[in-house]
Short mmCIF file of C-alpha atoms in Angstrom, two decimals:
data_model
loop_
_atom_site.label_atom_id
_atom_site.label_comp_id
_atom_site.label_asym_id
_atom_site.label_seq_id
_atom_site.Cartn_x
_atom_site.Cartn_y
_atom_site.Cartn_z
CA MET A 7 -122.08 87.12 210.31
CA PRO A 8 -125.38 87.38 212.52
CA LEU A 9 -123.93 91.28 213.68
CA GLN A 10 -123.38 92.14 210.06
CA ALA A 11 -126.45 90.85 208.85
CA VAL A 12 -128.51 92.53 210.83
CA ARG A 13 -127.16 95.81 210.10
CA ASN A 14 -126.96 95.24 206.96
CA TYR A 15 -131.26 94.24 206.98
CA ALA A 16 -131.71 97.15 209.70
CA ALA A 17 -129.94 99.55 207.51
CA ALA A 18 -132.18 98.29 204.46
CA HIS A 19 -135.68 98.46 205.95
CA GLN A 20 -134.35 101.94 207.88
CA LEU A 21 -135.41 99.43 210.87
CA PHE A 22 -133.52 102.37 213.41
CA LYS A 23 -133.12 105.91 213.77
CA PRO A 24 -129.26 106.75 215.38
CA GLU A 25 -131.38 109.10 218.42
CA GLY A 26 -133.93 106.44 218.78
CA ARG A 27 -134.36 104.67 221.61
CA TYR A 28 -135.50 101.30 221.28
CA LEU A 29 -137.56 99.13 223.45
CA VAL A 30 -136.46 94.68 223.71
CA ALA A 31 -138.87 92.66 224.56
CA LEU A 32 -137.01 89.98 226.65
CA SER A 33 -138.39 86.41 227.85
CA GLY A 34 -134.86 85.69 228.50
CA GLY A 35 -135.39 82.79 225.39
CA ALA A 36 -132.53 82.29 222.31
CA ASP A 37 -133.96 84.57 220.00
CA SER A 38 -134.92 88.01 222.72
CA VAL A 39 -131.39 87.21 224.63
CA ALA A 40 -129.70 87.72 220.84
CA LEU A 41 -131.87 90.56 220.02
CA LEU A 42 -130.71 92.05 223.16
CA LEU A 43 -127.29 91.83 222.87
CA ILE A 44 -127.19 92.61 218.84
CA MET A 45 -128.76 95.59 219.58
CA GLU A 46 -126.15 96.32 222.31
CA GLU A 47 -123.52 95.79 219.86
CA MET A 48 -124.58 98.19 217.23
CA GLY A 49 -124.59 100.43 220.14
CA LEU A 50 -128.28 102.01 220.61
CA ASN A 51 -130.19 102.57 222.74
CA ILE A 52 -132.19 100.36 224.31
CA GLU A 53 -134.18 99.06 227.48
CA ALA A 54 -135.70 96.15 227.54
CA ALA A 55 -138.91 94.76 229.10
CA HIS A 56 -140.06 91.65 230.79
CA CYS A 57 -142.85 90.06 231.27
CA ASN A 58 -143.92 87.79 233.93
CA PHE A 59 -147.26 85.87 232.46
CA HIS A 60 -147.68 83.62 235.89
CA LEU A 61 -148.57 80.86 233.85
CA ARG A 62 -145.42 78.25 234.42
CA GLY A 63 -144.95 78.24 238.26
CA ASP A 64 -141.50 78.36 239.02
CA GLU A 65 -140.39 78.60 235.48
CA SER A 66 -141.71 81.26 235.04
CA VAL A 67 -139.90 82.80 238.44
CA ARG A 68 -136.49 81.38 237.12
CA ASP A 69 -136.84 83.49 234.00
CA GLU A 70 -137.37 86.89 235.32
CA GLU A 71 -134.29 86.55 237.32
CA PHE A 72 -131.94 85.10 234.85
CA CYS A 73 -133.53 89.09 232.15
CA VAL A 74 -133.39 90.36 235.39
CA ASP A 75 -129.61 88.60 236.37
CA LEU A 76 -128.94 89.14 232.34
CA CYS A 77 -129.21 92.75 232.11
CA GLY A 78 -127.50 94.09 235.46
CA ARG A 79 -124.53 92.20 234.20
CA HIS A 80 -124.80 94.59 230.57
CA ASN A 81 -125.89 97.40 232.75
CA ILE A 82 -129.28 97.78 230.98
CA PRO A 83 -131.99 99.17 232.04
CA LEU A 84 -135.03 96.92 232.54
CA HIS A 85 -138.48 96.78 233.13
CA ARG A 86 -140.83 93.80 234.41
CA VAL A 87 -144.46 93.12 234.92
CA HIS A 88 -146.24 90.60 236.48
CA PHE A 89 -149.97 90.12 235.19
CA ASN A 90 -152.48 87.68 236.41
CA THR A 91 -153.45 86.08 232.72
CA GLU A 92 -155.51 83.54 233.34
CA GLU A 93 -157.55 85.71 235.85
CA HIS A 94 -158.28 88.68 232.83
CA ALA A 95 -158.71 85.25 230.73
CA GLN A 96 -162.05 84.62 232.45
CA LEU A 97 -162.95 88.33 233.12
CA HIS A 98 -163.22 88.79 229.54
CA HIS A 99 -163.71 85.08 228.10
CA ILE A 100 -161.11 85.96 225.90
CA SER A 101 -158.17 82.56 225.31
CA ILE A 102 -155.44 82.35 227.42
CA GLU A 103 -153.11 83.70 224.01
CA MET A 104 -155.62 85.90 223.08
CA SER A 105 -155.94 87.25 227.50
CA ALA A 106 -151.58 87.47 227.14
CA ARG A 107 -151.50 89.39 224.41
CA GLN A 108 -153.02 92.09 225.35
CA LEU A 109 -151.00 92.09 228.21
CA ARG A 110 -148.30 92.92 226.78
CA TYR A 111 -149.55 94.48 223.90
CA ARG A 112 -151.59 97.43 226.57
CA TYR A 113 -148.67 97.33 228.68
CA PHE A 114 -145.64 98.03 226.07
CA SER A 115 -147.81 100.81 224.14
CA GLN A 116 -147.42 102.53 227.70
CA LEU A 117 -144.13 101.74 228.31
CA LEU A 118 -142.90 103.32 224.64
CA ARG A 119 -144.72 106.64 226.21
CA ASP A 120 -143.35 106.53 229.82
CA ILE A 121 -139.47 105.87 227.98
CA ASN A 122 -140.56 108.04 225.34
CA ALA A 123 -139.25 105.12 222.39
CA THR A 124 -141.53 104.46 219.18
CA ALA A 125 -140.35 100.91 219.17
CA VAL A 126 -140.38 97.95 220.84
CA CYS A 127 -138.39 95.26 219.13
CA VAL A 128 -139.12 91.71 219.16
CA ALA A 129 -136.95 88.87 217.96
CA HIS A 130 -139.49 86.82 215.45
CA HIS A 131 -136.29 85.31 213.07
CA ARG A 132 -137.08 84.02 209.58
CA ASP A 133 -137.93 80.42 210.68
CA ASP A 134 -140.94 81.39 212.72
CA SER A 135 -141.96 83.68 208.95
CA VAL A 136 -141.50 80.33 206.80
CA GLU A 137 -143.30 78.28 209.43
CA THR A 138 -145.93 81.25 209.11
CA LEU A 139 -146.84 81.42 206.08
CA LEU A 140 -146.91 77.62 205.38
CA LEU A 141 -149.13 77.63 208.33
CA ASN A 142 -151.20 80.66 206.83
CA LEU A 143 -151.63 77.47 203.13
CA LEU A 144 -152.59 74.77 204.71
CA ARG A 145 -155.59 77.26 206.58
CA GLY A 146 -156.28 78.39 203.55
CA THR A 147 -155.07 82.15 202.69
CA GLY A 148 -155.28 85.69 200.87
CA PHE A 149 -152.67 87.17 199.83
CA GLN A 150 -151.66 88.92 202.90
CA GLY A 151 -151.63 85.79 204.92
CA LEU A 152 -148.56 85.07 202.16
CA THR A 153 -145.91 87.57 203.25
CA GLY A 154 -145.62 86.16 206.38
CA ILE A 155 -143.95 88.20 209.33
CA HIS A 156 -143.22 91.75 208.16
CA PRO A 157 -140.48 93.73 209.71
CA VAL A 158 -142.32 96.59 211.04
CA ALA A 159 -145.78 96.47 211.56
CA PRO A 160 -148.11 99.09 213.69
CA LEU A 161 -148.69 98.17 217.56
CA PRO A 162 -151.59 96.21 218.16
CA SER A 163 -153.84 98.97 219.90
CA PHE A 164 -155.87 97.66 222.75
CA ASP A 165 -158.29 99.97 225.54
CA VAL A 166 -156.21 101.52 227.92
CA PRO A 167 -158.47 101.11 231.83
CA ALA A 168 -159.28 104.44 231.95
CA SER A 169 -158.11 105.07 235.69
CA GLN A 170 -154.59 103.83 233.97
CA GLU A 171 -155.41 106.71 231.21
CA LYS A 172 -153.07 110.07 231.52
CA ASP A 173 -154.85 113.58 231.74
CA ALA A 174 -156.04 114.16 227.80
CA SER A 175 -154.58 117.40 228.54
CA THR A 176 -150.89 115.97 228.13
CA LYS A 177 -151.70 112.60 225.84
CA ASP A 178 -149.63 111.22 222.96
CA ASP A 179 -151.30 110.38 220.17
CA SER A 180 -147.70 109.27 217.92
CA PRO A 181 -148.27 106.08 216.36
CA LEU A 182 -145.72 103.40 218.05
CA PHE A 183 -144.47 100.23 215.78
CA ILE A 184 -142.87 96.60 216.41
CA LEU A 185 -139.42 96.72 214.51
CA ARG A 186 -137.94 92.71 213.98
CA PRO A 187 -133.95 92.30 213.12
CA LEU A 188 -133.64 89.58 213.18
CA LEU A 189 -136.04 88.40 210.09
CA CYS A 190 -132.22 87.69 208.01
CA LEU A 191 -131.38 85.43 210.84
CA SER A 192 -132.33 81.75 211.07
CA ARG A 193 -132.77 80.36 214.39
CA ALA A 194 -129.82 77.77 213.74
CA ASP A 195 -127.76 81.42 213.18
CA ILE A 196 -129.13 82.73 216.73
CA GLU A 197 -127.97 79.35 218.10
CA SER A 198 -124.52 79.46 216.71
CA TYR A 199 -124.08 83.41 217.56
CA LEU A 200 -124.96 82.90 221.61
CA ALA A 201 -123.03 79.83 221.28
CA GLY A 202 -120.22 81.87 220.00
CA ARG A 203 -120.29 84.46 222.75
CA HIS A 204 -120.46 81.08 225.67
CA GLN A 205 -124.03 83.47 226.43
CA PRO A 206 -126.86 80.26 228.36
CA PHE A 207 -130.58 81.31 227.96
CA VAL A 208 -133.49 79.73 228.74
CA THR A 209 -136.16 77.43 227.56
CA ASP A 210 -139.84 77.42 227.44
CA SER A 211 -141.91 74.15 228.61
CA THR A 212 -144.93 75.54 226.98
CA ASN A 213 -146.66 77.73 224.14
CA LEU A 214 -149.68 79.89 224.03
CA ASP A 215 -150.56 79.64 220.61
CA PRO A 216 -153.74 77.91 220.39
CA ASP A 217 -151.97 76.09 217.36
CA ALA A 218 -148.91 75.41 218.94
CA ALA A 219 -149.38 71.37 218.14
CA LEU A 220 -149.51 71.97 213.77
CA ARG A 221 -147.04 75.45 214.74
CA ASN A 222 -144.37 71.98 215.79
CA ARG A 223 -145.21 70.05 213.80
CA ILE A 224 -144.30 72.81 210.79
CA ARG A 225 -141.37 72.99 212.15
CA LEU A 226 -139.50 69.88 213.46
CA GLN A 227 -141.15 68.12 210.94
CA LEU A 228 -141.99 69.70 207.65
CA LEU A 229 -139.13 72.24 207.54
CA PRO A 230 -136.79 69.98 207.75
CA LEU A 231 -138.08 67.95 205.58
CA MET A 232 -138.53 70.23 203.24
CA ASN A 233 -134.63 71.49 203.70
CA GLU A 234 -133.76 67.80 203.19
CA MET A 235 -135.43 67.75 199.98
CA VAL A 236 -133.90 71.16 198.88
CA PRO A 237 -131.80 72.14 200.77
CA SER A 238 -132.15 76.18 200.56
CA ALA A 239 -135.65 75.53 200.83
CA THR A 240 -135.86 77.87 203.90
CA GLU A 241 -133.92 80.62 202.27
CA ASN A 242 -136.18 80.35 198.90
CA ILE A 243 -139.10 80.44 201.08
CA GLN A 244 -138.08 83.40 202.50
CA ARG A 245 -136.24 84.73 199.74
CA THR A 246 -139.83 84.49 198.05
CA ILE A 247 -142.04 86.28 201.59
CA SER A 248 -139.89 88.73 200.47
CA HIS A 249 -140.92 89.45 197.03
CA LEU A 250 -144.58 88.97 197.96
CA GLN A 251 -144.18 92.01 200.83
CA GLN A 252 -142.46 93.62 198.45
CA ALA A 253 -145.69 93.18 196.01
CA LEU A 254 -148.45 93.43 198.72
CA PRO A 255 -148.40 97.99 198.89
CA GLN A 256 -148.93 97.64 194.68
CA LEU A 257 -151.53 95.21 194.78
CA ASN A 258 -153.50 97.57 197.84
CA HIS A 259 -153.00 99.88 195.85
CA SER A 260 -155.08 98.49 193.02
CA LEU A 261 -157.42 96.49 195.41
CA GLU A 262 -158.13 100.32 197.31
CA LEU A 263 -158.83 101.54 193.38
CA SER A 264 -161.04 98.86 193.06
CA ARG A 265 -163.28 98.83 196.88
CA GLN A 266 -163.84 102.22 195.61
CA ALA A 267 -165.03 102.13 192.72
CA CYS A 268 -167.64 99.76 193.99
CA LEU A 269 -168.80 100.68 197.52
CA THR A 270 -170.18 104.05 199.42
CA MET A 271 -170.45 104.40 203.16
CA GLN A 272 -173.86 105.50 205.24
CA GLU A 273 -173.04 106.15 208.00
CA ASP A 274 -171.96 102.40 209.30
CA ILE A 275 -173.15 100.88 206.13
CA VAL A 276 -171.47 99.78 203.90
CA SER A 277 -173.07 98.93 200.60
CA ILE A 278 -170.77 97.06 197.90
CA SER A 279 -172.36 97.66 194.09
CA VAL A 280 -172.81 93.69 192.94
CA GLU A 281 -173.16 95.50 189.52
CA LYS A 282 -169.52 97.21 189.94
CA LEU A 283 -167.75 94.87 191.52
CA LEU A 284 -168.10 92.72 188.35
CA GLU A 285 -166.61 95.73 186.74
CA GLN A 286 -163.49 94.83 188.85
CA PRO A 287 -159.99 92.55 187.49
CA SER A 288 -160.24 90.73 190.12
CA PRO A 289 -163.96 91.00 191.37
CA GLU A 290 -163.50 87.73 193.60
CA TYR A 291 -160.38 88.61 195.67
CA THR A 292 -161.58 92.60 195.47
CA LEU A 293 -164.53 91.24 197.74
CA TYR A 294 -162.26 89.14 199.62
CA TYR A 295 -160.21 92.69 200.90
CA ILE A 296 -163.19 94.29 201.46
CA LEU A 297 -165.09 92.24 203.53
CA LYS A 298 -162.15 90.32 205.48
CA ASP A 299 -161.72 93.66 207.72
CA TYR A 300 -165.40 92.39 208.83
CA HIS A 301 -164.70 88.70 210.23
CA PHE A 302 -165.79 87.25 207.83
CA THR A 303 -164.18 83.39 207.32
CA PRO A 304 -163.15 83.25 203.68
CA ALA A 305 -165.71 79.85 203.06
CA GLN A 306 -168.07 83.06 203.50
CA ILE A 307 -166.80 85.38 201.62
CA THR A 308 -166.78 82.71 198.68
CA GLN A 309 -170.23 81.52 199.52
CA ALA A 310 -171.49 85.12 198.77
CA TYR A 311 -169.46 85.68 195.55
CA SER A 312 -170.62 82.37 194.13
CA HIS A 313 -174.30 83.78 195.30
CA LEU A 314 -173.75 87.94 194.52
CA HIS A 315 -177.46 87.12 192.59
CA ALA A 316 -178.87 85.30 195.58
CA PRO A 317 -182.56 86.59 196.22
CA THR A 318 -183.48 89.43 198.66
CA GLY A 319 -182.68 89.61 202.40
CA ARG A 320 -180.18 86.31 202.33
CA HIS A 321 -178.15 87.27 204.54
CA LEU A 322 -174.02 86.17 206.78
CA LEU A 323 -172.91 85.88 209.52
CA SER A 324 -169.46 87.24 211.25
CA SER A 325 -168.62 87.81 215.11
CA SER A 326 -169.21 91.00 215.10
CA HIS A 327 -171.21 91.71 211.43
CA GLN A 328 -173.97 91.08 209.12
CA LEU A 329 -173.74 90.69 205.29
CA VAL A 330 -176.99 91.39 203.65
CA PHE A 331 -178.58 90.82 199.75
CA HIS A 332 -180.11 93.61 198.93
CA ARG A 333 -181.78 94.26 195.16
CA GLY A 334 -178.12 94.04 193.76
CA HIS A 335 -176.16 95.12 196.32
CA LEU A 336 -174.45 93.48 199.66
CA LEU A 337 -174.72 95.10 202.44
CA VAL A 338 -172.57 95.18 205.44
CA ALA A 339 -173.52 96.80 208.84
CA PRO A 340 -172.45 96.01 212.55
CA LEU A 341 -174.58 92.80 214.29
CA PRO A 342 -178.03 94.27 215.34
CA GLN A 343 -178.03 95.72 219.25
CA PRO A 344 -181.58 95.60 221.25
CA LEU A 345 -182.84 99.32 220.90
CA PRO A 346 -184.28 101.03 224.24
CA THR A 347 -187.59 102.07 224.62
CA LEU A 348 -188.11 106.06 225.69
CA ARG A 349 -191.24 107.24 227.54
CA ILE A 350 -191.75 111.07 226.32
CA PRO A 351 -194.03 113.06 229.03
CA GLU A 352 -194.05 116.27 226.56
CA PRO A 353 -192.49 118.88 224.29
CA GLY A 354 -189.02 119.29 224.99
CA THR A 355 -185.87 117.87 224.29
CA TYR A 356 -184.64 114.04 224.89
CA ILE A 357 -181.65 111.83 223.83
CA TYR A 358 -182.96 108.61 222.82
CA ASP A 359 -179.71 105.51 222.86
CA ASN A 360 -177.47 108.59 222.53
CA ARG A 361 -177.95 108.27 218.22
CA TYR A 362 -180.42 110.41 218.27
CA ARG A 363 -181.64 113.53 219.37
CA VAL A 364 -185.13 114.49 219.57
CA ARG A 365 -187.03 117.73 219.39
CA ILE A 366 -191.14 118.09 220.74
CA GLN A 367 -192.12 121.18 219.77
CA ARG A 368 -195.67 123.19 220.48
CA HIS A 369 -196.41 126.08 218.16
CA GLU A 370 -199.20 128.37 219.24
CA SER A 371 -199.89 130.28 215.74
CA GLN A 372 -200.43 128.78 212.14
CA VAL A 373 -198.47 127.15 209.93
CA SER A 374 -196.75 128.03 206.89
CA SER A 375 -196.91 125.57 205.16
CA PRO A 376 -198.75 122.16 205.97
CA SER A 377 -195.79 120.44 204.50
CA GLN A 378 -196.98 116.65 207.08
CA SER A 379 -193.80 115.26 207.15
CA SER A 380 -190.08 114.81 205.69
CA SER A 381 -186.90 112.75 206.47
CA HIS A 382 -186.55 113.94 209.77
CA VAL A 383 -189.72 116.33 211.18
CA CYS A 384 -192.93 115.79 211.48
CA LEU A 385 -195.88 118.14 212.41
CA PHE A 386 -199.20 117.53 214.50
CA SER A 387 -202.05 119.36 215.03
CA GLU A 388 -202.41 117.62 218.34
CA LEU A 389 -200.29 114.89 220.60
CA PRO A 390 -201.95 112.16 223.25
CA PHE A 391 -198.78 112.54 225.42
CA PRO A 392 -196.97 110.67 227.03
CA LEU A 393 -195.38 109.25 223.14
CA ILE A 394 -193.24 106.17 222.77
CA LEU A 395 -190.41 105.73 221.15
CA ARG A 396 -189.47 102.85 220.31
CA PRO A 397 -187.74 99.56 217.75
CA LEU A 398 -190.39 98.33 215.33
CA ARG A 399 -192.31 95.41 216.27
CA THR A 400 -192.58 91.86 214.76
CA GLY A 401 -196.78 92.30 213.79
CA ASP A 402 -196.79 96.38 214.13
CA ARG A 403 -199.87 97.84 211.74
CA PHE A 404 -200.57 101.86 211.15
CA THR A 405 -202.32 103.20 208.33
CA PRO A 406 -200.30 105.63 205.97
CA PHE A 407 -200.59 108.90 205.79
CA GLY A 408 -203.65 109.21 203.14
CA MET A 409 -205.04 106.21 203.19
CA LYS A 410 -208.05 104.31 205.06
CA GLY A 411 -207.37 101.13 206.57
CA THR A 412 -204.41 99.76 208.03
CA LYS A 413 -201.10 98.16 206.95
CA LEU A 414 -198.16 96.00 208.49
CA VAL A 415 -195.35 98.17 208.50
CA SER A 416 -192.97 95.13 207.52
CA ASP A 417 -194.81 94.78 204.26
CA TYR A 418 -195.34 98.45 203.82
CA LEU A 419 -191.61 99.14 204.25
CA THR A 420 -190.84 95.62 201.56
CA ASN A 421 -192.91 97.45 199.20
CA ALA A 422 -190.59 101.28 200.24
CA HIS A 423 -187.85 98.50 198.77
CA ARG A 424 -186.58 99.09 202.67
CA SER A 425 -183.08 96.06 203.71
CA ILE A 426 -183.73 93.93 206.67
CA ILE A 427 -181.31 96.78 208.61
CA ASP A 428 -183.10 99.45 207.48
CA ARG A 429 -186.25 97.36 209.76
CA GLN A 430 -183.96 96.60 212.66
CA ARG A 431 -183.63 99.23 212.65
CA GLN A 432 -186.61 101.40 212.20
CA LEU A 433 -188.18 103.40 215.21
CA VAL A 434 -192.29 103.96 215.84
CA LEU A 435 -193.77 107.01 217.82
CA THR A 436 -196.76 105.76 219.34
CA ASP A 437 -199.60 107.29 221.93
CA ALA A 438 -199.74 105.13 225.56
CA ASP A 439 -202.27 103.20 223.80
CA ASP A 440 -199.24 101.96 221.46
CA ASN A 441 -200.90 103.31 218.23
CA ILE A 442 -198.29 104.21 215.82
CA LEU A 443 -198.24 108.01 215.15
CA TRP A 444 -195.14 108.27 212.82
CA LEU A 445 -192.50 105.52 210.91
CA VAL A 446 -189.36 107.96 212.17
CA GLY A 447 -188.24 108.75 208.86
CA GLU A 448 -190.85 107.00 206.56
CA ARG A 449 -194.29 108.38 207.01
CA ARG A 450 -196.59 109.79 209.65
CA ALA A 451 -199.76 108.05 210.73
CA GLU A 452 -203.74 109.60 209.59
CA GLY A 453 -204.82 111.80 212.11
CA HIS A 454 -204.00 114.80 213.88
CA ARG A 455 -203.46 116.12 210.54
CA VAL A 456 -202.33 120.12 210.12
CA THR A 457 -204.03 122.72 207.87
CA PRO A 458 -204.21 126.44 207.40
CA GLN A 459 -206.68 126.39 209.80
CA THR A 460 -204.68 124.41 212.30
CA GLN A 461 -204.29 127.26 215.14
CA GLN A 462 -202.38 125.17 217.05
CA PHE A 463 -200.46 122.81 216.55
CA PHE A 464 -196.64 120.45 217.08
CA THR A 465 -193.01 119.67 215.37
CA ILE A 466 -191.53 116.36 215.96
CA GLU A 467 -187.86 116.14 214.82
CA VAL A 468 -185.36 113.57 214.71
CA GLU A 469 -182.28 113.53 213.90
CA PRO A 470 -178.44 112.09 214.50
CA VAL A 471 -176.81 113.39 217.60
#
């Protein structure tokens, strides 16, 4: 029964190809053991992989020995790897669970390429998917969080250390996937299958998931109660999950059209038009669809939506991005990083922060068109070297070209309707005495004018690398 159910499920979702090679993530627990044996019975070309995270002392050794014995008896190639998970977590300032996840999927990614396989198969089952839906529902989630666990998903990508990278000329960039063939089975189905084969398995006494306590209460208390109230509750929820998964592509297609209608990109800044956002059929969910990829929480997104017409300058921060309200738009950009200072001793070409090319040239002739500046080029009759290229500082003042008296740069940018993000990234070119010569990309300062009578002049050009 479980074998045929998996055959039908795999065929319906086109999980396997007859000529394919598949890696089975084998922990030694009931679920992964059943997955290995079912795939063997299906006649698939499989190899197994066991990760020893060294987190459970003697249990970790026991699990590895069990997997070696099981694969040996079934003549299935087994790949083993050992990780110092706690050290990796401390080094990268992440949780143990995240450390194990990174190490596991980085290893799977490399191993899949080494054995010329395209997918790793993991043993999530129907109860796991239902638990995930309930867990997300209790936390508060979007539509995606109601679709449980999917049968096919891209393999998470984590950076591979440079010392482990293959030669670039032989690097394979083909996509890699996670397959979950057991989502059609319940935990009871799996245990029944193993009991029928008299197949033992090991039991993990710990759980790396930081939400293990809540998930366990859902598994041990909530789901049994729901199944007592409605005997087919788990099956019904999984059926709903299936319907939602089928509807998800259509929803995403509609949301993508809405996203494109109200969003523009300029380099790494996302600009969302409030006016166009409100014209969409589901403006709040469209905003959620856009902002979730920038690590804003559902509560922050709700807050942003309720303040769409907030005064310019209001902002919210996620773990990786900032959201700025600016003149009828929501601007999303990476969190600001400290910018360096570049000393320029003489004419030449310089690279600033690996982002901009600064080219300064001396011209021994009259200028053909004495335009004083453009967005990225500025002309000067003379330059007091050395020059300094640096970020804007609080209190900076300059005398805008054609004007008398100094003006706060912050006031100038406010009058020019520049956003907080623009100010964070604004560069100024100064002389050695910190007198601003050019508000780069905006306006040059008064002085050092170039006229038709100027016999020698300098051009300064600043543009992205």
